[in-house]
Coordinates of C-alpha atoms in Angstrom, one line a residue:
Chain M
M250 CA 0.0 0.0 0.0
P251 CA 1.7 3.3 -1.0
A252 CA 1.7 6.2 1.4
L253 CA -1.1 8.6 0.6
T254 CA -1.9 12.3 1.2
M255 CA -5.3 13.3 2.5
T256 CA -6.4 14.3 -1.0
E257 CA -5.4 10.9 -2.3
K258 CA -7.1 9.0 0.5
I259 CA -10.4 10.7 0.0
L260 CA -10.4 10.1 -3.7
A261 CA -9.0 6.5 -3.4
K262 CA -11.9 5.6 -1.1
R263 CA -14.4 6.5 -3.9
L264 CA -12.4 5.3 -6.9
G265 CA -10.8 2.2 -5.5
K266 CA -7.3 3.5 -6.3
A267 CA -5.4 6.7 -5.8
P268 CA -5.4 8.7 -9.0
S269 CA -2.3 10.7 -10.2
P270 CA -2.2 14.5 -10.2
G271 CA -3.2 15.9 -13.6
E272 CA -5.5 13.0 -14.3
H273 CA -9.2 13.7 -15.0
V274 CA -11.6 11.5 -13.0
V275 CA -15.3 11.3 -12.5
V276 CA -16.2 11.2 -8.8
P277 CA -19.4 10.7 -6.9
I278 CA -20.3 13.7 -4.7
D279 CA -22.1 13.7 -1.3
Y280 CA -23.6 17.2 -1.6
V281 CA -23.8 20.1 -3.9
Y282 CA -25.0 23.5 -2.7
M283 CA -26.0 26.8 -4.3
H284 CA -27.1 30.2 -3.1
D285 CA -29.2 33.1 -4.3
G286 CA -26.3 34.4 -6.3
T287 CA -25.6 31.3 -8.3
F288 CA -29.0 29.5 -8.2
P289 CA -30.7 31.5 -10.9
L290 CA -28.2 30.5 -13.6
A291 CA -28.2 26.9 -12.4
L292 CA -32.0 26.8 -12.7
R293 CA -31.7 28.3 -16.2
V294 CA -29.2 25.5 -17.1
L295 CA -31.5 22.8 -15.6
R296 CA -34.4 24.1 -17.7
E297 CA -32.4 24.4 -20.9
M298 CA -31.2 20.8 -20.4
G299 CA -34.8 19.7 -19.6
M300 CA -33.5 18.2 -16.4
E301 CA -35.2 20.3 -13.7
D302 CA -37.3 17.3 -12.6
Q303 CA -34.2 15.1 -12.2
V304 CA -32.5 17.0 -9.4
D305 CA -31.6 14.7 -6.5
P306 CA -33.1 16.2 -3.3
G307 CA -30.8 14.0 -1.2
R308 CA -27.8 15.8 -2.6
L309 CA -28.8 19.4 -3.4
I310 CA -28.9 22.0 -0.6
L311 CA -30.0 25.6 -1.2
F312 CA -29.1 28.8 0.8
I313 CA -30.5 32.3 0.7
D314 CA -27.5 34.2 2.1
H315 CA -26.0 36.6 -0.5
A316 CA -28.6 39.3 -0.4
A317 CA -30.7 38.3 2.6
P318 CA -33.2 39.6 3.6
A319 CA -34.0 40.8 0.0
P320 CA -32.7 44.3 -0.5
S321 CA -34.5 44.7 -3.9
V322 CA -37.5 43.4 -5.8
A323 CA -35.2 41.6 -8.1
A324 CA -33.6 39.7 -5.2
A325 CA -37.1 39.0 -3.7
L326 CA -38.1 37.4 -7.0
V327 CA -35.0 35.2 -6.9
H328 CA -35.8 34.2 -3.4
Q329 CA -39.4 33.4 -4.3
E330 CA -38.3 31.2 -7.1
M331 CA -35.9 29.3 -4.8
R332 CA -38.7 28.7 -2.3
R333 CA -41.0 27.4 -5.1
F334 CA -38.3 25.2 -6.5
A335 CA -37.4 23.8 -3.1
K336 CA -41.0 23.0 -2.3
K337 CA -41.7 21.4 -5.7
H338 CA -38.7 19.1 -5.6
G339 CA -38.4 18.5 -1.9
V340 CA -35.0 20.1 -1.8
R341 CA -33.6 21.5 1.5
L342 CA -33.6 25.2 1.6
H343 CA -31.9 27.3 4.4
D344 CA -33.9 30.5 4.1
V345 CA -33.3 34.1 5.1
G346 CA -31.6 34.4 8.5
R347 CA -30.3 30.8 8.8
G348 CA -26.8 32.0 7.8
I349 CA -24.0 32.0 5.3
S350 CA -23.8 28.7 3.4
H351 CA -20.2 27.7 4.3
Q352 CA -20.9 28.2 8.0
V353 CA -24.2 26.4 8.0
M354 CA -22.7 23.5 6.1
V355 CA -20.5 22.9 9.1
E356 CA -23.2 23.6 11.8
E357 CA -25.7 21.2 10.2
G358 CA -23.1 18.5 9.9
Y359 CA -23.3 18.3 6.1
A360 CA -19.6 18.9 5.9
R361 CA -17.6 16.1 7.5
P362 CA -14.3 14.4 7.0
W363 CA -14.0 12.2 3.9
R364 CA -17.0 13.7 2.1
I365 CA -16.8 15.2 -1.4
I366 CA -18.7 18.4 -1.7
L367 CA -19.2 20.9 -4.4
G368 CA -20.5 24.4 -3.9
A369 CA -21.5 27.0 -6.5
D370 CA -19.3 29.5 -4.6
S371 CA -15.6 30.0 -4.7
H372 CA -15.3 29.9 -0.9
T373 CA -16.6 26.3 -0.7
V374 CA -12.9 25.5 0.1
T375 CA -13.7 26.6 3.7
L376 CA -15.0 23.1 4.4
G377 CA -11.5 21.6 4.0
A378 CA -11.0 22.7 7.6
V379 CA -13.2 19.8 8.7
G380 CA -11.6 17.3 6.2
S381 CA -14.1 17.6 3.4
F382 CA -12.8 17.4 -0.2
A383 CA -14.7 20.6 -1.0
T384 CA -14.3 23.1 -3.8
G385 CA -16.1 25.8 -5.8
V386 CA -17.7 25.4 -9.2
G387 CA -19.9 27.4 -11.5
S388 CA -23.6 27.1 -11.9
T389 CA -23.5 24.7 -14.8
D390 CA -21.2 22.2 -12.9
A391 CA -23.4 22.5 -9.8
A392 CA -26.6 22.0 -11.8
V393 CA -25.2 18.9 -13.5
A394 CA -23.9 17.5 -10.2
A395 CA -27.3 18.0 -8.6
V396 CA -28.8 15.8 -11.3
S397 CA -26.1 13.2 -11.8
G398 CA -24.5 13.1 -8.4
K399 CA -21.1 13.1 -10.1
A400 CA -18.6 15.6 -11.3
W401 CA -15.4 15.4 -13.4
I402 CA -12.4 16.8 -11.6
R403 CA -8.7 17.2 -12.4
V404 CA -6.7 15.6 -9.7
P405 CA -4.7 18.4 -8.1
E406 CA -1.0 18.4 -7.2
Q407 CA -0.7 18.4 -3.5
V408 CA 1.4 20.8 -1.5
R409 CA 2.3 20.4 2.1
V410 CA 2.1 23.5 4.2
R411 CA 3.9 22.9 7.5
L412 CA 3.0 25.2 10.4
S413 CA 5.4 25.5 13.2
G414 CA 4.9 27.2 16.6
A415 CA 3.1 26.2 19.7
E416 CA 0.7 29.1 19.7
L417 CA -0.2 32.3 17.9
P418 CA 1.5 35.5 19.3
R419 CA -0.6 38.0 21.2
G420 CA -2.9 40.0 18.9
V421 CA -2.5 37.5 16.0
M422 CA -5.4 35.5 14.7
G423 CA -6.2 32.8 12.1
K424 CA -6.8 35.6 9.6
D425 CA -3.2 36.8 9.9
V426 CA -2.1 33.2 9.2
A427 CA -4.3 33.2 6.1
L428 CA -3.0 36.5 4.9
K429 CA 0.6 35.4 5.4
L430 CA -0.1 32.3 3.4
V431 CA -1.6 34.2 0.5
S432 CA 1.2 36.7 0.5
V433 CA 3.8 33.9 0.4
L434 CA 2.1 32.0 -2.4
G435 CA 0.9 35.0 -4.4
A436 CA -2.6 35.2 -6.0
N437 CA -1.7 32.6 -8.6
G438 CA 0.8 30.6 -6.5
A439 CA -1.5 27.6 -5.9
I440 CA -3.7 27.5 -9.0
Y441 CA -5.3 24.0 -9.2
K442 CA -3.3 22.7 -6.2
A443 CA -4.5 21.1 -3.0
L444 CA -2.9 22.6 0.1
E445 CA -2.6 20.2 3.0
F446 CA -1.8 21.7 6.4
Q447 CA 0.4 19.8 8.8
G448 CA 2.7 20.5 11.8
D449 CA 1.7 22.3 14.9
L450 CA -2.0 22.4 14.4
E451 CA -2.9 22.8 18.0
A452 CA -2.1 26.5 17.7
L453 CA -5.2 26.9 15.5
S454 CA -8.7 26.5 16.8
L455 CA -11.3 25.1 14.4
A456 CA -12.6 28.6 13.8
A457 CA -9.0 29.7 12.8
R458 CA -8.7 26.7 10.5
L459 CA -11.9 27.5 8.8
T460 CA -10.6 31.1 8.2
V461 CA -7.3 29.7 6.7
S462 CA -9.1 27.1 4.5
N463 CA -11.6 29.8 3.4
M464 CA -8.8 31.9 1.9
V465 CA -6.7 29.3 0.1
V466 CA -8.8 30.1 -3.0
E467 CA -7.2 33.6 -2.9
A468 CA -4.0 31.9 -4.0
G469 CA -6.0 29.9 -6.6
A470 CA -6.0 26.6 -4.6
K471 CA -8.6 24.0 -5.3
L472 CA -8.5 22.6 -1.7
G473 CA -7.3 23.6 1.7
L474 CA -7.3 20.4 3.8
F475 CA -6.6 20.2 7.5
P476 CA -6.2 16.8 9.2
V477 CA -9.2 15.9 11.4
D478 CA -7.5 15.6 14.8
E479 CA -8.7 15.5 18.4
L480 CA -9.3 19.2 18.4
T481 CA -11.6 19.2 15.4
A482 CA -13.4 16.0 16.4
K483 CA -14.0 17.3 19.9
T484 CA -15.2 20.7 18.7
L485 CA -17.6 19.2 16.1
L486 CA -19.0 16.8 18.7
E487 CA -19.5 19.4 21.4
K488 CA -20.8 22.2 19.3
Y489 CA -22.7 20.4 16.6
D490 CA -23.2 16.9 17.8
V491 CA -21.3 15.6 14.8
E492 CA -19.2 12.4 15.1
A493 CA -16.2 13.0 12.9
P494 CA -14.0 10.1 11.7
R495 CA -10.3 11.1 11.8
L496 CA -8.4 12.0 8.7
Y497 CA -4.6 12.1 8.5
P498 CA -2.1 11.9 5.7
D499 CA 0.3 8.9 5.8
A500 CA 3.6 10.0 7.4
S501 CA 5.6 9.2 4.3
A502 CA 3.1 10.6 1.8
E503 CA 4.8 12.5 -1.1
Y504 CA 4.0 16.0 -2.0
S505 CA 4.8 17.9 -5.2
D506 CA 6.0 20.9 -3.1
E507 CA 6.4 22.0 0.5
L508 CA 6.1 25.3 2.3
E509 CA 6.8 26.2 5.9
L510 CA 5.0 28.9 7.9
E511 CA 6.4 29.9 11.3
L512 CA 3.5 31.0 13.4
G513 CA 5.6 32.4 16.3
S514 CA 7.0 35.3 14.3
L515 CA 3.6 36.5 12.9
E516 CA 2.3 39.9 13.6
P517 CA -1.0 41.6 12.7
L518 CA -1.3 42.0 9.0
V519 CA -3.6 43.6 6.4
A520 CA -4.1 43.0 2.7
A521 CA -3.9 46.4 1.1
P522 CA -6.1 47.2 -1.9
P523 CA -6.6 46.1 -4.6
R524 CA -5.1 42.7 -4.2
V525 CA -5.3 40.0 -1.5
D526 CA -1.7 39.1 -1.9
N527 CA -0.6 42.7 -1.3
V528 CA 0.0 42.0 2.4
K529 CA 1.7 44.4 4.8
A530 CA 2.3 44.6 8.5
V531 CA -0.3 46.8 10.2
A532 CA 2.7 48.9 11.3
E533 CA 3.3 49.8 7.6
V534 CA -0.1 51.3 7.1
E535 CA -0.9 52.5 10.6
G536 CA -2.8 55.8 10.6
I537 CA -4.8 55.4 7.4
E538 CA -8.3 56.7 8.1
V539 CA -11.3 54.4 7.7
D540 CA -14.9 55.3 7.1
Q541 CA -16.4 51.8 7.6
V542 CA -15.5 48.7 9.5
F543 CA -17.0 45.3 8.6
I544 CA -16.7 42.4 10.9
G545 CA -18.3 39.2 9.5
S546 CA -18.4 37.1 6.3
C547 CA -17.7 33.4 5.7
T548 CA -14.0 34.2 6.6
N549 CA -14.5 35.8 10.0
G550 CA -18.1 35.6 11.1
R551 CA -17.7 33.0 13.8
Y552 CA -18.2 33.2 17.6
E553 CA -14.5 33.5 18.3
D554 CA -14.2 36.4 15.9
F555 CA -16.7 38.5 17.7
V556 CA -15.3 37.6 21.1
A557 CA -12.0 38.9 19.9
A558 CA -13.5 42.1 18.6
A559 CA -15.4 42.5 21.9
R560 CA -12.1 42.5 23.8
I561 CA -11.5 45.9 22.3
L562 CA -15.1 47.1 21.9
R563 CA -16.0 46.3 25.5
R564 CA -13.7 49.1 26.7
H565 CA -13.9 51.6 23.8
H566 CA -16.7 53.1 21.8
V567 CA -16.7 53.1 18.0
R568 CA -15.4 56.5 16.8
E569 CA -18.1 58.9 15.7
S570 CA -16.7 59.2 12.1
V571 CA -16.9 55.4 11.6
R572 CA -19.7 53.0 10.7
C573 CA -19.0 49.6 12.3
I574 CA -21.1 46.8 10.8
A575 CA -21.1 43.4 12.6
V576 CA -22.6 40.4 10.9
P577 CA -22.3 37.0 12.7
A578 CA -22.3 34.4 10.0
S579 CA -25.4 32.5 11.2
R580 CA -28.3 32.7 13.5
R581 CA -26.6 30.1 15.6
V582 CA -23.5 32.2 16.0
F583 CA -25.7 35.2 16.8
Q584 CA -27.5 33.2 19.5
E585 CA -24.3 32.0 21.1
L586 CA -23.0 35.6 21.2
S587 CA -26.3 36.9 22.5
R588 CA -26.3 34.3 25.3
D589 CA -22.8 35.4 26.3
G590 CA -23.6 39.1 26.3
I591 CA -21.3 39.8 23.3
I592 CA -24.1 41.2 21.1
D593 CA -24.8 43.8 23.8
V594 CA -21.2 44.7 23.9
L595 CA -21.2 45.3 20.1
A596 CA -24.4 47.3 20.2
E597 CA -23.3 49.4 23.2
A598 CA -20.0 50.1 21.5
G599 CA -22.0 51.6 18.6
C600 CA -22.0 48.7 16.0
V601 CA -24.8 48.0 13.6
V602 CA -25.6 44.3 14.2
T603 CA -27.5 41.9 12.1
Y604 CA -26.8 38.2 11.1
G605 CA -26.7 35.7 8.3
T606 CA -25.9 37.7 5.2
C607 CA -22.9 38.0 2.9
G608 CA -24.1 41.4 1.8
P609 CA -21.4 43.9 2.6
C610 CA -18.5 41.7 1.5
L611 CA -19.4 41.7 -2.1
G612 CA -21.2 45.1 -2.2
A613 CA -24.6 43.4 -2.5
H614 CA -26.3 45.3 0.4
F615 CA -26.1 46.4 4.1
G616 CA -23.3 48.9 3.8
L617 CA -21.8 49.8 0.5
L618 CA -19.0 52.3 0.2
G619 CA -19.2 55.8 -1.3
E620 CA -16.7 57.6 -3.6
G621 CA -13.2 57.7 -2.1
E622 CA -14.2 55.9 1.1
T623 CA -12.0 53.4 2.9
A624 CA -13.1 50.3 4.7
I625 CA -11.3 47.8 6.8
S626 CA -13.0 44.4 6.5
T627 CA -12.6 40.9 7.9
S628 CA -13.8 39.4 4.6
N629 CA -11.7 37.9 1.9
R630 CA -11.5 40.2 -1.2
N631 CA -10.4 43.8 -1.7
F632 CA -10.7 44.1 -5.4
V633 CA -11.5 47.5 -7.1
G634 CA -15.1 48.4 -6.3
R635 CA -15.7 45.2 -4.4
M636 CA -17.6 46.8 -1.6
G637 CA -19.1 49.7 -3.4
H638 CA -17.9 52.7 -5.5
R639 CA -15.1 52.0 -7.9
D640 CA -13.0 54.6 -6.1
S641 CA -13.4 53.1 -2.7
K642 CA -10.8 51.0 -1.0
V643 CA -10.8 47.9 1.2
Y644 CA -8.2 46.7 3.6
L645 CA -8.6 43.1 4.8
A646 CA -7.7 42.3 8.4
S647 CA -8.5 40.2 11.4
P648 CA -11.5 41.0 13.7
L649 CA -9.0 42.3 16.3
T650 CA -7.4 44.7 13.8
A651 CA -10.8 45.7 12.4
A652 CA -12.1 46.4 15.9
A653 CA -9.0 48.5 16.7
A654 CA -9.7 50.7 13.6
A655 CA -13.3 51.0 14.6
V656 CA -12.4 52.7 17.9
T657 CA -9.6 54.9 16.6
G658 CA -10.9 55.7 13.2
R659 CA -7.5 54.7 11.7
I660 CA -5.7 51.5 10.9
T661 CA -4.2 50.6 14.3
D662 CA -2.1 47.8 15.7
P663 CA -4.6 46.0 17.9
R664 CA -1.9 45.0 20.4
S665 CA -2.0 48.6 21.7
L666 CA -5.6 48.1 22.8
I667 CA -5.7 44.6 24.3
Chain P
M53 CA -18.6 24.8 -34.2
S54 CA -15.1 25.2 -35.5
L55 CA -12.4 25.4 -32.9
V56 CA -10.3 27.9 -34.9
V57 CA -10.7 31.5 -33.9
R58 CA -9.2 34.5 -35.6
G59 CA -9.9 38.0 -34.3
R60 CA -8.7 41.3 -32.9
A61 CA -6.9 41.2 -29.6
W62 CA -8.0 43.0 -26.4
V63 CA -4.9 43.0 -24.3
L64 CA -5.2 42.8 -20.5
G65 CA -2.7 42.3 -17.8
D66 CA -2.3 39.9 -14.9
N67 CA -4.9 39.0 -12.3
I68 CA -8.0 39.9 -14.2
T69 CA -10.8 38.9 -11.7
T70 CA -14.4 37.9 -12.3
D71 CA -15.2 41.2 -10.5
H72 CA -13.4 43.0 -13.4
I73 CA -15.4 41.0 -15.9
I74 CA -18.7 41.6 -14.2
S75 CA -18.8 43.3 -10.9
G76 CA -20.8 41.8 -8.1
K77 CA -22.6 45.1 -7.7
Y78 CA -24.3 44.7 -11.1
K79 CA -24.9 41.0 -10.6
Y80 CA -26.8 41.7 -7.4
S81 CA -28.7 44.7 -8.8
K82 CA -29.7 42.7 -11.8
M83 CA -30.1 39.4 -9.9
G84 CA -29.4 36.8 -12.5
R85 CA -30.7 38.4 -15.7
L86 CA -27.7 37.9 -17.9
E87 CA -29.0 40.0 -20.8
D88 CA -29.3 43.0 -18.5
M89 CA -25.7 42.7 -17.4
L90 CA -24.2 42.8 -20.9
P91 CA -23.5 46.5 -21.0
Y92 CA -21.5 46.3 -17.7
V93 CA -18.9 43.7 -18.9
F94 CA -15.5 45.1 -18.1
A95 CA -17.3 48.4 -17.3
D96 CA -14.8 49.4 -14.5
V97 CA -11.7 48.5 -16.4
I98 CA -12.3 49.2 -20.2
P99 CA -14.6 52.1 -20.6
G100 CA -16.9 51.6 -23.6
F101 CA -15.9 48.0 -24.1
Y102 CA -19.5 46.9 -24.8
E103 CA -19.8 49.4 -27.6
K104 CA -16.4 48.7 -29.1
V105 CA -16.1 44.9 -29.0
R106 CA -16.8 42.9 -32.2
P107 CA -17.8 39.3 -32.6
G108 CA -14.8 37.0 -32.7
D109 CA -12.5 39.3 -30.8
V110 CA -10.0 37.5 -28.6
I111 CA -9.0 38.4 -25.1
V112 CA -5.3 38.1 -24.5
A113 CA -4.3 38.3 -20.8
G114 CA -1.5 37.5 -18.4
E115 CA -1.3 35.3 -15.4
G116 CA -4.3 34.3 -13.3
F117 CA -7.2 35.2 -15.5
G118 CA -10.6 34.6 -13.9
Y119 CA -9.5 34.9 -10.3
G120 CA -12.2 35.3 -7.7
S121 CA -15.9 34.6 -7.5
S122 CA -17.4 31.4 -8.9
R123 CA -19.9 33.4 -10.8
E124 CA -20.3 31.7 -14.1
H125 CA -21.9 35.0 -15.4
A126 CA -18.3 36.1 -16.2
A127 CA -17.7 33.3 -18.7
R128 CA -21.3 33.3 -20.0
L129 CA -21.3 37.0 -20.6
L130 CA -18.1 36.9 -22.6
K131 CA -19.6 34.1 -24.7
M132 CA -22.9 36.1 -25.2
I133 CA -20.8 39.1 -26.3
D134 CA -19.3 36.7 -28.9
I135 CA -15.7 36.8 -27.7
G136 CA -14.0 34.2 -29.8
A137 CA -11.6 32.9 -27.3
V138 CA -9.6 33.9 -24.2
M139 CA -5.9 33.3 -24.2
A140 CA -4.0 33.8 -21.0
K141 CA -0.7 32.8 -19.4
S142 CA -2.7 31.0 -16.7
F143 CA -6.3 30.7 -15.6
H144 CA -8.0 30.2 -12.2
R145 CA -9.7 26.9 -12.2
I146 CA -13.4 27.8 -11.6
F147 CA -13.3 30.3 -14.5
Y148 CA -11.6 27.7 -16.7
R149 CA -14.3 25.2 -16.0
N150 CA -17.1 27.7 -16.5
A151 CA -15.7 28.9 -19.8
I152 CA -15.6 25.3 -21.2
N153 CA -19.1 24.6 -19.9
S154 CA -20.3 27.9 -21.5
G155 CA -18.7 27.0 -24.8
L156 CA -16.1 29.8 -24.6
P157 CA -12.7 28.5 -25.9
V158 CA -9.8 29.1 -23.4
I159 CA -6.2 28.4 -24.1
V160 CA -3.0 28.8 -22.0
A161 CA -0.1 30.4 -23.9
K162 CA 3.1 31.8 -22.4
R163 CA 4.8 33.8 -25.2
V164 CA 2.2 35.2 -27.5
P165 CA 0.5 37.3 -24.7
D166 CA 3.9 39.1 -24.2
V167 CA 4.2 40.2 -27.8
T168 CA 0.6 41.0 -28.5
E169 CA -0.5 44.7 -28.7
Q170 CA -4.1 46.0 -28.5
G171 CA -5.8 45.4 -31.9
D172 CA -3.3 42.8 -33.3
I173 CA -4.9 40.0 -35.2
V174 CA -4.4 36.7 -33.4
E175 CA -5.4 33.1 -34.2
V176 CA -6.2 30.3 -31.8
R177 CA -6.4 26.7 -32.9
I178 CA -7.8 24.9 -29.9
E179 CA -7.6 21.3 -31.2
E180 CA -4.0 21.5 -32.6
G181 CA -2.8 23.6 -29.7
I182 CA -1.4 26.4 -31.8
V183 CA -1.7 30.1 -31.1
T184 CA -0.4 32.8 -33.5
N185 CA -0.1 36.5 -33.5
V186 CA -0.7 37.0 -37.2
T187 CA 0.2 40.7 -37.1
R188 CA 3.6 40.1 -35.7
G189 CA 4.3 36.7 -37.1
V190 CA 4.8 34.9 -33.8
V191 CA 3.6 31.3 -33.5
E192 CA 3.5 29.3 -30.3
R193 CA 2.8 25.6 -29.8
V194 CA 0.7 25.0 -26.6
A195 CA -1.1 22.2 -24.8
G196 CA -4.3 21.3 -26.6
L197 CA -7.5 20.3 -24.7
E198 CA -8.5 16.7 -23.9
E199 CA -11.8 15.0 -24.1
P200 CA -14.5 15.5 -22.9
L201 CA -13.6 19.2 -22.8
L202 CA -13.2 19.3 -26.6
S203 CA -16.6 17.7 -27.3
I204 CA -18.2 20.2 -24.9
L205 CA -16.5 23.1 -26.7
R206 CA -17.4 21.7 -30.1
A207 CA -21.0 21.5 -29.1
G208 CA -21.0 25.1 -27.9
G209 CA -21.1 24.4 -24.2
L210 CA -22.5 21.7 -21.9
V211 CA -26.1 22.7 -22.2
E212 CA -25.9 22.4 -26.0
Y213 CA -24.0 19.1 -25.7
V214 CA -26.8 17.7 -23.6
K215 CA -29.5 19.0 -25.9
R216 CA -27.7 17.4 -28.9
H217 CA -26.7 14.1 -27.4
G218 CA -29.5 13.7 -24.8
R219 CA -27.0 12.8 -22.1
L220 CA -24.0 14.1 -20.2
P221 CA -20.5 13.4 -21.6
W222 CA -19.5 11.4 -18.5

């Protein structure tokens, strides 16, 4: 038996043998999901192919999360169509307020180790943090997978990313690890590749791992897989009542490339506009004024992210010149935060709080930017015009760094406030 | 559909994202109606693109074309605008899949993009794996596509393939 990587193990389990990188294989999938941004085109494809009635309700999952609740009549019509479709075909629909798809996929236990999952969204790679072979596709691929239960994939080359360091330094979060990774790889540095994380994983909580896996697509990667160890299995069981089988690579598995990240020397980072790999130390951009702060998204909308932000917002009010928008990724996250008094902390500090929408991250709704405005955001992309006007700017950062900017009105090293 | 494309080049640089092709703002204000989004293709990067582009024109780009969102609208809209092919030094994988599924020929070339200027005539032979800058007389041999991707492109996209053959290619 040859030594296998995690990517090879998951594929070999389905195919009966480990395929080689570069090979095209057809694999069965466990789930395919779509949201209100990608569903309309998928439905159009299904209808054009005459296959709408053949969708497999056991495999397809729908989410209303990108513009939720509907900010326009056009969005409302899409949502209506999704509800009609779900009812007609018996497909599971997670409606307005349930949460952002990638977060809910974990909470509901759809995403588990060893599963193969496609999502009609590029950040589907988030689920690699719980050991799912999960990657983004377009609407046509998703529509076809919803009918056939299969997809063709190109087997990716696998890269080992070795993390070293017992814990993250003070003021450093999973987001800083993700930004460092993207800056080292570059925006095109991992195109078509599977990144497999190994080494000192105890330093990263499950929430931090989800943030790191979420952002591997910003280097072009197809997968960002973490081993499923005690920490992940325990968290999934305690939080979501999910029994997770372990997943590890074989010790002597071979990789096409290897990369090492030393966690102990990390400091708070930002990705300066207009590229995610344009990463700088906070110290290099300290003092830049911000008009808006967004804490949320599939990257950083989890419980731990708002607890971190609250460390600063508990003792300082949001500056008058700043709009601070806080959007927990799901209703469940909101309820956990509410139970522990964190929602009150955010509101008392002056944040606008809602939950369960992707809205601000992609400029869909709930806080777009005007001409010449600057935002600091915990989301994953800072492209030209991403969050609003084409002459607005977005700096990406951790929830701690975002909260620090909310209270000072300028990009600020969060270590000065915690 | 012939897999030989000859047309005027629109030259773009590295890291052209799906947000550059069609911004999420337009996508969410139009919510899925592709026809309504057409005038906004490349709106933030090439002013007047929609008015100036002609059927069969070829996009010639650098590294990392199609980075970003999975929105298939990006590939579909380029196809609807009658772009003949996209040539780039590398593609992000979701865009690449979406392009083939939409019937939009895509080809990786490393040298021709460097010598191509806006408006040059370029030719792309997908099956043979040959790209040529006709204006400058530069020919490059590149990797062709394999099946079933060629069959999907020949049919004009996956939807057309299924309509014609009554089944998926796999």
